[in-house]
Amino acid sequence: MDSRRDHGGVIFVDLRDRSGLVQVVFSPELSPDAYRTAEQLRSEWVIQVSGTVRRRPPESENPTLPTGLVEVFADEVTVLNAALTPPFYIEDDVKADEALRLRYRYLDLRRPKMQRNLILRHQVVKYIRDFLDARGFLEIETPILIKSTPEGARDYLVPSRLQRGSFYALPQSPQQLKQLLMVSGVERYFQIARCFRDEDLRADRQPEFTQLDLEMSFVEQEDVLQLTEELYTGMVEKLTPDKKLVKPFPRIPYDDVMARYGSDKPDLRFGLEMTDVTDLAGETEFRVFLSTIEQGGIVKGFVAPGQGHYTGSDMRRLEETAREFGAAGMSHVRLQGEGSPSDLVDEHFLLSPGLRMPVEWSRRLAETMGASGGDLIVLMAGPARRVNQWLSSMRDYFGERLGLIDDDTLSFAFVTGFPLFEWDENNNRWDSSHHPFTSPADGKESKLDGDDLGGIESKAYDLICNGSELASGSIRIHRRDLQEKIFGILGYNREQVEERFGHILEAFEYGAPPHGGIAPGIDRLVTILAGAESIRDVIAFPKTQSGTDLLFGSPSPVDAAQLRDLALRIAE
RNA sequence: GGGCCGCUAGCUCAAUUGGGAGAGCACCGUCUUGUCAGGUCGGGGGUUAUGGGUUCGAGCCCCAUGCGGUCCA
């Protein structure tokens, strides 16, 4: 029961199931018994009604309801179960605090929007299974209790009772298992796999999440990308036909995407591309630019079209925004007037303090960056990595603020050619950008013995969409010697390699085929397709940011007896 | 691990300088034969997250804790 409207002589009841609402009418003239029962009904009760479906009187039609032309004229009603008054309204525009919704998740899931999300998620998974089955993939389950081989994130550990003092780990992904399946001759594998990472949560991160994990033997990078693109385009066109898709998906090299957008997962629904102007900045006498360049940093920026009219205080506010994104500072040039840079004169260029440069320099800057009269040029200086982060946040901010983002568009792209390694400043060592099983790009293997490890390209790729990373994959290493060399560069000694990875290295010696794959995240995908705000809205029973389940009250202490079984003691 | 915000009726929120705890919705009851955010009249409902402190007096000030959110490492 959704709601009841009692008019004294006639009672209307909205009956709800997962498909929607229908109005039931109780009249004392048709059935006095049913009418008397209907007087007692309350929201969220579970009832059984029989009656006649009939057309509503013309003046009572409700065009806002899909079933608004008909109603059920009830002659019998049975109360199957009463209900307490729910702690919040069961309606789409819920105002209740999310903690309350999570505490009563079973009520929250009654809301039509949540029901639609669950249904969409089912359809997505169904589509994936059908699609891959039709292409010869086998769905194979892999264990949830596996060996702990921490690579990036922290493992969830499960103590063993039979082997006291030893632990299983929950998989961060079935990476090694699917590679072993390739060695097994499975050729094409997939799994809707639950993955676990014991890390702090974010709005778009959960400690357990679901990935489509897939792997193929005898493939090149483009084979995997093609398959992935077909999967996503087919799925979107079938399940959310109102979404606009850009086809084919662009393939953007990593260096390119970083140069143009300052991020490896830019929102491509809008432009605002960046330009490196370190050379031009070097001509100024602005100390911030000069010292940045001296220290090996860059000066880079983008053009906000039509925003040259900002006032001085607008600019100060904008700089404050930039600082909130972590930026050390921001310079700008406001272009007044109209037309191309060559048409503009001295007083058309409003430079931020510090940038005292002749008009000729401003013209060249505007030309280099593709700005014209009426535009605003935003510039930032610093180490390349930081500048890219800051500018990328500013770019998103302007994309939003200038209304450049179309909610109905899905802008997919593949980012390819990620670096194989990145320098881990905290631990002072090389780390894998993707994971240690990623193959170097063709012809780059010899560079593994050189000094320029950061410049080695890999066969790792991401699928991005609207500013999110949706999938990540690579062509893998399938030779023992190469894999051992990578582990060596990552700083593992011979014993550690043998203890943690001996099993997979050994497997590579028994005829491992070349293979590669990709792992699309299901939660984020459904979030985007559903237009939901948070991944928590597409997961039936999500956890809070501190990793707790407010419905079950987990995690929770356990009995002393359980701890004894596991030979565990809680250290204070 | 750190920063910031929040916690007042079932829900969403208000409460001026430290002075009498409130509103809307929901809920309960009444009346109402075409409503669909039904309408009418009436009613009940509070350990102001928890513990401590300052004060003649604390929702408000101070300290600690808990829970939630959010950002950073």
XYZ file of C-alpha atoms (C1' of nucleotides) in Angstrom:
645
model
C 0.000 0.000 0.000
C 1.380 3.344 -0.995
C -1.293 5.692 0.312
C -4.961 6.001 1.205
C -7.379 8.840 0.538
C -10.600 8.469 2.546
C -13.513 10.636 1.372
C -15.992 9.293 3.849
C -18.140 7.689 1.203
C -15.448 6.401 -1.121
C -11.876 5.356 -0.376
C -8.977 5.439 -2.804
C -5.910 3.332 -2.222
C -2.706 3.478 -4.261
C -1.304 0.013 -4.523
C 2.410 -0.243 -5.256
C 4.559 -3.044 -6.567
C 7.907 -2.931 -8.298
C 6.271 -2.082 -11.602
C 4.505 1.028 -10.284
C 1.199 2.256 -8.848
C -2.423 1.516 -9.530
C -5.469 3.075 -7.886
C -7.967 0.851 -6.087
C -11.461 2.160 -5.298
C -13.530 0.973 -2.327
C -17.210 1.790 -2.284
C -19.666 0.834 0.490
C -22.294 0.175 -2.157
C -20.234 -2.445 -3.981
C -18.857 -4.214 -0.911
C -19.548 -2.991 2.651
C -17.047 -5.521 4.081
C -14.208 -4.425 1.855
C -15.053 -0.784 2.546
C -14.933 -1.291 6.334
C -11.536 -3.027 6.007
C -10.266 -0.273 3.734
C -11.011 2.316 6.454
C -8.340 0.639 8.595
C -5.619 0.410 5.931
C -2.377 2.371 6.355
C 0.696 3.096 4.295
C 3.098 0.199 3.690
C 0.588 -2.467 4.689
C 0.593 -5.561 2.529
C -2.842 -6.363 1.151
C -4.545 -8.652 -1.307
C -7.305 -7.151 -3.447
C -9.673 -8.633 -5.945
C -11.958 -6.574 -8.081
C -12.680 -5.368 -11.570
C -10.270 -3.316 -13.632
C -12.303 -0.597 -15.261
C -11.852 2.639 -17.053
C -11.957 5.676 -14.776
C -14.726 8.233 -15.158
C -13.417 10.725 -17.750
C -13.179 13.628 -15.284
C -11.102 11.506 -12.889
C -8.372 10.386 -15.254
C -4.842 11.050 -14.058
C -2.498 11.650 -16.994
C 0.548 11.840 -14.713
C 0.237 8.161 -13.793
C 0.988 5.437 -16.373
C -2.054 3.544 -15.080
C -4.047 6.766 -14.705
C -6.768 5.820 -17.167
C -7.913 2.776 -15.179
C -8.616 1.719 -11.613
C -9.448 -1.443 -9.721
C -12.998 -1.482 -8.373
C -12.493 -3.651 -5.295
C -14.973 -6.201 -4.032
C -12.619 -8.036 -1.651
C -9.586 -7.078 0.389
C -7.436 -9.083 2.800
C -4.775 -7.658 5.062
C -1.707 -9.884 4.651
C 0.408 -7.851 7.054
C 0.240 -4.526 8.849
C 3.223 -2.168 8.991
C 4.723 0.323 11.398
C 4.874 3.909 10.220
C 8.144 4.082 8.286
C 10.846 6.430 9.637
C 10.944 8.294 6.323
C 8.694 8.696 3.314
C 8.817 5.999 0.703
C 9.051 8.342 -2.272
C 11.609 9.325 -4.879
C 12.400 12.775 -3.556
C 13.544 11.399 -0.245
C 14.878 14.036 2.125
C 16.019 11.683 4.840
C 19.638 11.481 5.850
C 21.545 8.743 4.058
C 22.539 7.119 7.350
C 18.863 6.671 8.150
C 18.215 5.256 4.703
C 21.040 2.766 5.214
C 19.799 1.795 8.663
C 16.427 0.926 7.080
C 17.809 -0.128 3.716
C 14.916 -2.512 3.037
C 12.550 0.467 3.180
C 14.872 2.680 1.153
C 14.934 0.025 -1.555
C 11.133 0.228 -1.801
C 11.489 3.654 -3.381
C 10.716 3.457 -7.096
C 14.029 5.042 -8.033
C 15.979 2.418 -6.115
C 13.875 -0.331 -7.637
C 14.700 1.013 -11.088
C 18.397 1.037 -10.196
C 18.283 -2.581 -9.082
C 16.429 -3.553 -12.233
C 18.908 -1.693 -14.428
C 21.800 -3.389 -12.679
C 20.229 -6.766 -13.336
C 19.791 -5.850 -17.002
C 23.413 -4.722 -17.294
C 24.729 -7.972 -15.863
C 22.317 -9.994 -17.999
C 23.443 -8.125 -21.107
C 27.098 -8.795 -20.289
C 26.491 -12.508 -19.758
C 24.545 -12.888 -23.006
C 27.054 -10.821 -24.973
C 30.100 -12.749 -23.791
C 28.387 -16.137 -23.989
C 27.590 -15.439 -27.642
C 31.302 -14.796 -28.235
C 32.569 -18.011 -26.731
C 33.479 -16.836 -23.236
C 33.194 -19.182 -20.270
C 31.973 -17.828 -16.939
C 34.185 -19.395 -14.303
C 34.065 -18.814 -10.554
C 37.334 -18.301 -8.746
C 37.900 -18.590 -5.004
C 37.099 -15.830 -2.536
C 39.637 -17.232 -0.074
C 43.012 -16.803 -1.723
C 46.620 -16.102 -0.893
C 47.602 -12.650 0.289
C 49.896 -10.980 -2.239
C 49.460 -7.300 -1.454
C 50.275 -5.301 -4.576
C 48.828 -1.863 -4.188
C 45.926 -1.790 -1.813
C 45.686 -3.513 1.545
C 44.197 -7.017 1.643
C 41.248 -8.119 3.747
C 42.528 -11.023 5.783
C 40.692 -14.115 6.984
C 42.351 -16.143 9.737
C 42.597 -19.872 9.194
C 41.331 -22.156 11.952
C 42.955 -25.306 10.629
C 46.313 -23.660 9.969
C 46.680 -21.567 13.092
C 48.547 -18.334 12.578
C 48.003 -18.398 8.819
C 45.635 -16.239 6.820
C 43.668 -16.203 3.640
C 43.104 -12.944 1.811
C 40.005 -11.820 -0.054
C 40.860 -11.082 -3.697
C 41.491 -7.473 -4.742
C 40.751 -8.915 -8.167
C 41.045 -12.425 -9.628
C 44.080 -11.237 -11.625
C 46.402 -14.172 -11.129
C 43.575 -16.688 -11.231
C 42.388 -15.548 -14.623
C 45.922 -15.609 -15.958
C 46.249 -19.182 -14.736
C 42.997 -19.985 -16.528
C 44.640 -18.779 -19.734
C 47.526 -21.136 -19.062
C 44.837 -23.805 -18.587
C 43.647 -23.348 -22.154
C 40.324 -21.700 -21.302
C 41.035 -19.101 -24.029
C 38.160 -16.817 -23.121
C 37.074 -16.313 -19.522
C 34.833 -13.911 -17.683
C 33.322 -13.519 -14.248
C 31.089 -11.047 -12.481
C 33.634 -10.865 -9.709
C 33.402 -9.418 -6.246
C 36.624 -7.641 -5.329
C 37.819 -6.417 -1.936
C 40.184 -3.638 -0.933
C 40.820 -2.635 2.651
C 41.314 1.053 1.952
C 39.618 4.228 3.117
C 36.391 4.876 1.287
C 35.385 7.724 -0.977
C 32.074 8.762 -2.423
C 32.735 6.504 -5.426
C 34.566 3.717 -3.606
C 33.349 0.762 -1.535
C 35.425 -1.844 0.326
C 33.800 -4.523 -1.784
C 32.814 -3.862 -5.343
C 31.904 -5.743 -8.485
C 33.901 -6.007 -11.672
C 33.354 -7.724 -14.938
C 36.650 -9.557 -15.044
C 37.580 -10.897 -18.452
C 40.637 -12.369 -20.118
C 41.468 -13.674 -23.603
C 44.333 -15.677 -25.063
C 46.069 -14.875 -28.358
C 44.929 -11.269 -28.532
C 46.455 -7.875 -29.157
C 45.436 -4.698 -27.396
C 43.087 -3.642 -30.187
C 41.184 -6.955 -29.937
C 40.359 -6.248 -26.301
C 39.412 -2.631 -27.019
C 37.165 -3.658 -29.926
C 35.335 -6.200 -27.800
C 34.940 -3.732 -24.944
C 33.647 -1.034 -27.254
C 31.098 -3.400 -28.803
C 29.973 -4.476 -25.349
C 29.458 -0.931 -24.075
C 27.849 0.498 -27.204
C 25.482 -2.447 -27.529
C 24.576 -2.274 -23.858
C 23.942 1.460 -23.798
C 21.920 1.389 -27.020
C 19.748 -1.414 -25.696
C 19.343 -0.473 -22.023
C 19.508 3.322 -22.017
C 18.589 4.330 -25.584
C 18.071 7.952 -24.537
C 21.777 8.390 -23.825
C 23.876 9.948 -26.568
C 27.003 8.025 -27.512
C 30.063 9.155 -29.409
C 31.182 6.352 -31.745
C 33.740 5.042 -32.337
C 35.394 5.509 -28.979
C 38.533 7.637 -29.411
C 41.850 5.999 -28.516
C 43.962 8.668 -26.854
C 47.599 8.026 -25.950
C 48.404 8.688 -22.314
C 50.963 11.440 -23.039
C 48.410 13.135 -25.246
C 45.559 12.994 -22.739
C 47.784 14.341 -19.974
C 49.002 17.182 -22.181
C 45.518 18.157 -23.352
C 43.494 17.584 -20.185
C 45.971 17.222 -17.314
C 44.221 14.024 -16.237
C 44.152 10.403 -17.360
C 40.364 10.358 -16.980
C 39.126 13.697 -18.287
C 35.476 14.463 -18.841
C 35.373 14.594 -22.649
C 31.872 16.017 -22.850
C 33.481 19.417 -23.130
C 36.691 20.890 -24.581
C 38.658 23.433 -22.558
C 41.879 21.785 -23.711
C 45.141 22.861 -22.163
C 48.266 24.321 -23.704
C 51.800 24.218 -22.356
C 53.210 27.749 -22.494
C 56.411 27.196 -20.536
C 58.460 28.787 -23.337
C 56.373 31.957 -23.403
C 56.341 32.098 -19.607
C 60.133 32.006 -19.665
C 60.165 35.338 -21.483
C 58.439 37.122 -18.605
C 60.098 38.573 -15.544
C 57.454 37.057 -13.295
C 59.419 35.427 -10.489
C 56.901 32.621 -9.921
C 57.201 31.502 -13.551
C 60.968 31.851 -13.695
C 61.670 29.928 -10.504
C 59.203 27.229 -11.526
C 60.985 26.793 -14.835
C 64.359 26.831 -13.139
C 63.221 23.943 -10.959
C 62.076 21.913 -13.936
C 58.408 22.803 -13.635
C 55.959 23.866 -16.318
C 53.526 26.674 -17.007
C 50.274 25.572 -18.529
C 46.724 26.752 -18.876
C 43.463 26.770 -20.746
C 41.011 29.212 -22.233
C 37.598 29.816 -20.716
C 35.688 31.114 -23.721
C 33.626 34.257 -23.243
C 34.747 34.788 -19.642
C 37.021 37.777 -20.252
C 34.489 40.063 -18.576
C 35.419 38.881 -15.058
C 36.132 41.731 -12.670
C 39.159 41.944 -10.417
C 37.173 40.599 -7.478
C 35.765 37.808 -9.682
C 39.368 36.863 -10.369
C 40.265 36.917 -6.697
C 37.336 34.598 -5.993
C 38.455 32.344 -8.823
C 41.969 32.227 -7.399
C 40.466 31.303 -4.048
C 38.646 28.436 -5.764
C 41.921 27.340 -7.348
C 43.563 27.345 -3.936
C 40.771 25.154 -2.594
C 41.749 22.655 -5.291
C 45.253 22.754 -3.840
C 46.796 25.124 -6.352
C 49.686 27.281 -5.205
C 48.313 30.158 -7.239
C 46.860 31.226 -10.541
C 47.673 33.823 -13.157
C 45.405 35.042 -15.881
C 44.918 37.206 -18.915
C 41.480 38.689 -19.523
C 40.909 39.516 -23.191
C 38.551 42.413 -23.743
C 37.181 43.544 -27.093
C 36.412 41.253 -29.985
C 38.186 39.381 -32.729
C 41.466 37.567 -33.135
C 44.525 38.447 -31.036
C 45.997 40.536 -33.858
C 42.891 42.758 -33.781
C 43.305 43.497 -30.095
C 45.239 46.463 -28.760
C 47.066 47.187 -25.563
C 44.110 48.039 -23.351
C 42.284 44.864 -24.407
C 44.682 42.710 -22.391
C 44.160 42.680 -18.625
C 47.061 40.743 -17.117
C 47.195 39.503 -13.562
C 49.655 41.355 -11.331
C 53.185 40.118 -11.832
C 52.744 39.411 -15.525
C 53.819 42.855 -16.722
C 54.441 42.101 -20.399
C 54.105 44.057 -23.633
C 51.044 43.606 -25.805
C 53.024 41.626 -28.347
C 53.660 38.885 -25.788
C 49.979 38.750 -24.831
C 49.040 38.444 -28.494
C 51.379 35.496 -28.955
C 50.073 33.874 -25.773
C 46.483 34.234 -26.977
C 47.394 32.879 -30.405
C 49.257 29.895 -28.955
C 46.327 29.068 -26.699
C 43.607 29.718 -29.262
C 42.027 32.576 -27.345
C 40.332 35.605 -28.839
C 38.636 38.783 -27.652
C 36.249 38.187 -24.751
C 38.024 35.065 -23.490
C 39.770 34.366 -20.212
C 43.166 32.648 -20.086
C 43.928 30.730 -16.902
C 47.574 29.902 -16.196
C 49.253 27.822 -13.510
C 52.884 27.118 -12.744
C 54.534 24.307 -10.811
C 55.767 20.740 -11.089
C 54.083 19.099 -14.115
C 52.211 16.572 -12.017
C 50.723 19.139 -9.656
C 49.914 21.667 -12.380
C 48.013 18.985 -14.230
C 46.016 18.121 -11.113
C 45.147 21.715 -10.341
C 44.272 22.641 -13.899
C 42.210 19.525 -14.286
C 40.117 20.499 -11.257
C 39.739 24.019 -12.665
C 38.760 22.586 -16.024
C 36.010 20.513 -14.392
C 34.930 23.550 -12.416
C 34.577 25.628 -15.593
C 32.910 22.784 -17.470
C 30.234 22.730 -14.790
C 30.016 26.483 -14.313
C 29.779 27.297 -18.008
C 27.073 24.664 -18.467
C 29.171 22.673 -20.936
C 28.167 19.303 -19.496
C 25.279 17.455 -21.105
C 23.844 14.936 -18.639
C 22.511 12.721 -21.413
C 25.812 12.243 -23.200
C 28.207 9.375 -22.552
C 31.655 10.374 -23.743
C 33.701 7.192 -23.765
C 37.356 6.957 -24.735
C 40.247 4.558 -24.370
C 43.446 5.884 -22.882
C 46.378 3.813 -24.140
C 50.111 3.580 -23.676
C 50.299 4.209 -19.941
C 53.804 4.253 -18.524
C 54.880 0.859 -17.223
C 56.325 2.278 -13.992
C 55.851 5.338 -11.888
C 58.163 6.628 -9.198
C 56.798 6.181 -5.694
C 58.113 9.216 -3.836
C 56.956 8.050 -0.415
C 58.776 4.737 -0.576
C 61.536 5.849 -2.922
C 61.108 3.052 -5.423
C 59.548 2.196 -8.751
C 55.974 0.971 -8.710
C 53.767 -0.476 -11.443
C 51.344 2.076 -12.851
C 48.798 -0.650 -13.590
C 50.000 -3.884 -12.000
C 53.193 -5.942 -12.223
C 51.748 -8.376 -14.774
C 51.449 -5.679 -17.451
C 53.541 -6.167 -20.574
C 55.883 -3.431 -21.797
C 55.013 -2.026 -25.226
C 56.527 -3.727 -28.270
C 60.209 -2.943 -28.651
C 60.495 -1.398 -25.171
C 61.716 -4.521 -23.400
C 65.373 -3.627 -23.856
C 64.819 -0.346 -21.993
C 64.190 -2.368 -18.819
C 67.974 -2.547 -18.456
C 68.391 1.206 -18.967
C 68.009 4.223 -16.698
C 64.823 5.721 -18.114
C 62.341 3.367 -16.440
C 59.742 6.115 -16.190
C 59.762 6.508 -19.958
C 58.842 2.922 -20.769
C 55.455 2.617 -22.377
C 53.230 -0.329 -21.458
C 50.346 -2.217 -22.989
C 47.963 -0.995 -20.304
C 44.768 0.794 -21.210
C 41.769 2.374 -19.491
C 38.227 2.979 -20.599
C 37.032 6.343 -19.356
C 33.616 7.971 -19.486
C 32.439 11.412 -18.333
C 35.404 11.845 -16.010
C 35.359 8.369 -14.468
C 37.654 5.437 -15.028
C 35.258 2.660 -16.001
C 37.636 -0.133 -16.888
C 41.274 -0.916 -16.755
C 43.245 -3.649 -18.441
C 46.393 -4.703 -20.204
C 48.151 -7.235 -22.332
C 49.993 -9.369 -19.793
C 53.430 -10.786 -19.525
C 53.437 -14.530 -20.323
C 57.156 -15.307 -20.015
C 58.901 -16.162 -16.781
C 62.131 -14.313 -17.493
C 60.400 -11.042 -18.313
C 58.058 -11.310 -15.337
C 60.993 -11.989 -13.014
C 62.820 -8.971 -14.363
C 59.798 -6.753 -13.605
C 59.569 -8.072 -10.048
C 63.250 -7.303 -9.670
C 62.752 -3.692 -10.761
C 59.870 -3.397 -8.286
C 62.319 -4.279 -5.548
C 61.356 -7.849 -4.654
C 64.249 -10.139 -3.812
C 64.464 -13.718 -5.054
C 62.858 -15.243 -1.936
C 59.956 -12.795 -1.918
C 59.271 -13.452 -5.590
C 59.374 -17.185 -5.039
C 57.157 -17.025 -1.943
C 54.534 -14.696 -3.400
C 54.578 -15.383 -7.103
C 56.387 -18.713 -7.523
C 53.157 -20.456 -8.526
C 52.409 -18.156 -11.441
C 56.018 -17.974 -12.614
C 56.111 -21.743 -12.663
C 52.872 -21.843 -14.638
C 54.403 -19.551 -17.274
C 56.996 -22.272 -17.933
C 54.348 -24.751 -19.064
C 53.312 -23.151 -22.327
C 51.473 -19.979 -21.282
C 49.787 -18.375 -24.303
C 49.991 -14.626 -24.902
C 46.957 -13.109 -23.237
C 45.325 -9.944 -22.047
C 42.080 -8.636 -20.684
C 40.192 -5.878 -19.013
C 38.132 -5.357 -15.872
C 35.172 -2.978 -16.170
C 33.706 -1.827 -12.880
C 30.017 -2.622 -12.698
C 29.087 -0.242 -9.878
C 30.296 2.927 -11.568
C 28.891 1.869 -14.906
C 25.414 1.354 -13.469
C 25.741 4.626 -11.531
C 26.370 6.504 -14.778
C 23.683 4.692 -16.745
C 21.135 5.179 -13.959
C 22.061 8.825 -13.538
C 22.520 8.094 -9.835
C 24.470 10.392 -7.555
C 26.490 7.789 -5.739
C 27.553 4.202 -6.299
C 25.761 3.501 -3.027
C 22.512 4.062 -4.898
C 23.149 1.125 -7.226
C 24.387 -1.320 -4.573
C 21.651 -3.067 -2.623
C 23.466 -3.068 0.711
C 26.382 -0.646 0.641
C 28.682 0.360 3.467
C 29.282 3.824 4.861
C 32.481 5.763 4.363
C 33.916 4.270 7.518
C 33.240 0.774 6.204
C 30.314 -0.013 8.467
C 27.026 -1.615 7.611
C 24.378 0.389 9.471
C 21.680 -2.240 8.939
C 23.579 -5.225 10.322
C 25.864 -3.256 12.570
C 28.991 -4.777 11.122
C 31.842 -4.992 11.720
C 31.212 -6.189 15.265
C 33.115 -7.890 18.075
C 32.999 -11.692 18.133
C 32.743 -14.229 20.935
C 35.835 -15.112 22.896
C 35.239 -18.707 21.793
C 35.457 -17.724 18.133
C 38.737 -15.942 18.750
C 40.079 -18.958 20.646
C 39.271 -21.222 17.702
C 41.356 -18.966 15.515
C 44.170 -18.582 18.048
C 43.635 -14.815 17.964
C 43.835 -12.305 20.781
C 42.832 -8.639 20.570
C 45.808 -6.448 21.393
C 44.712 -3.171 22.979
C 46.503 9.467 10.373
C 44.884 14.793 9.595
C 41.418 19.053 8.205
C 36.413 20.804 7.764
C 30.880 20.300 8.424
C 26.836 18.130 10.992
C 23.935 15.572 15.247
C 17.081 19.549 18.401
C 9.833 15.687 17.814
C 9.102 9.831 13.352
C 11.366 13.114 9.029
C 13.255 17.976 7.246
C 14.608 22.101 9.874
C 14.104 26.886 13.214
C 15.209 28.831 18.089
C 18.010 36.796 18.164
C 22.900 38.521 23.458
C 23.231 32.439 27.497
C 16.853 33.158 30.061
C 9.362 30.760 28.514
C 11.859 24.125 23.062
C 8.977 25.647 18.070
C 7.191 25.067 12.575
C 5.959 22.137 8.240
C 5.170 17.298 6.926
C 4.236 12.524 9.185
C 1.292 10.077 13.116
C -3.613 9.469 16.049
C -8.892 10.888 16.251
C -13.325 13.551 13.772
C -16.155 14.865 9.568
C -16.154 14.555 4.120
C -18.907 10.006 -2.413
C -13.932 11.182 -7.365
C -9.335 12.039 -4.839
C -4.424 11.131 -6.664
C 1.220 16.085 -2.463
C -7.011 14.916 -1.116
C -9.796 18.553 2.113
C -11.881 19.925 7.395
C -11.552 20.400 12.668
C -8.939 18.625 16.869
C -4.914 15.909 19.528
C -0.496 13.484 21.177
C 4.663 13.540 20.572
C 11.454 16.121 23.229
C 17.103 12.680 28.194
C 18.364 19.082 22.315
C 23.931 12.355 20.222
C 26.711 10.839 25.018
C 29.768 12.229 29.339
C 31.891 16.153 31.958
C 32.803 21.545 32.881
C 31.743 27.107 33.256
C 27.279 29.870 34.938
C 22.028 32.181 39.209
C 20.618 29.891 34.514
C 23.250 26.010 28.743
C 20.078 23.565 22.618
C 23.549 27.890 22.451
C 30.078 28.710 25.666
C 34.462 25.065 26.910
C 36.630 19.867 27.020
C 36.253 14.763 25.775
C 33.838 10.719 23.309
C 30.590 8.494 19.668
C 28.132 8.456 14.999
C 27.481 10.372 9.988
C 29.224 13.261 5.783
C 33.243 15.392 2.981
C 38.252 16.453 1.502
C 43.584 15.397 1.975
C 47.833 11.850 2.885
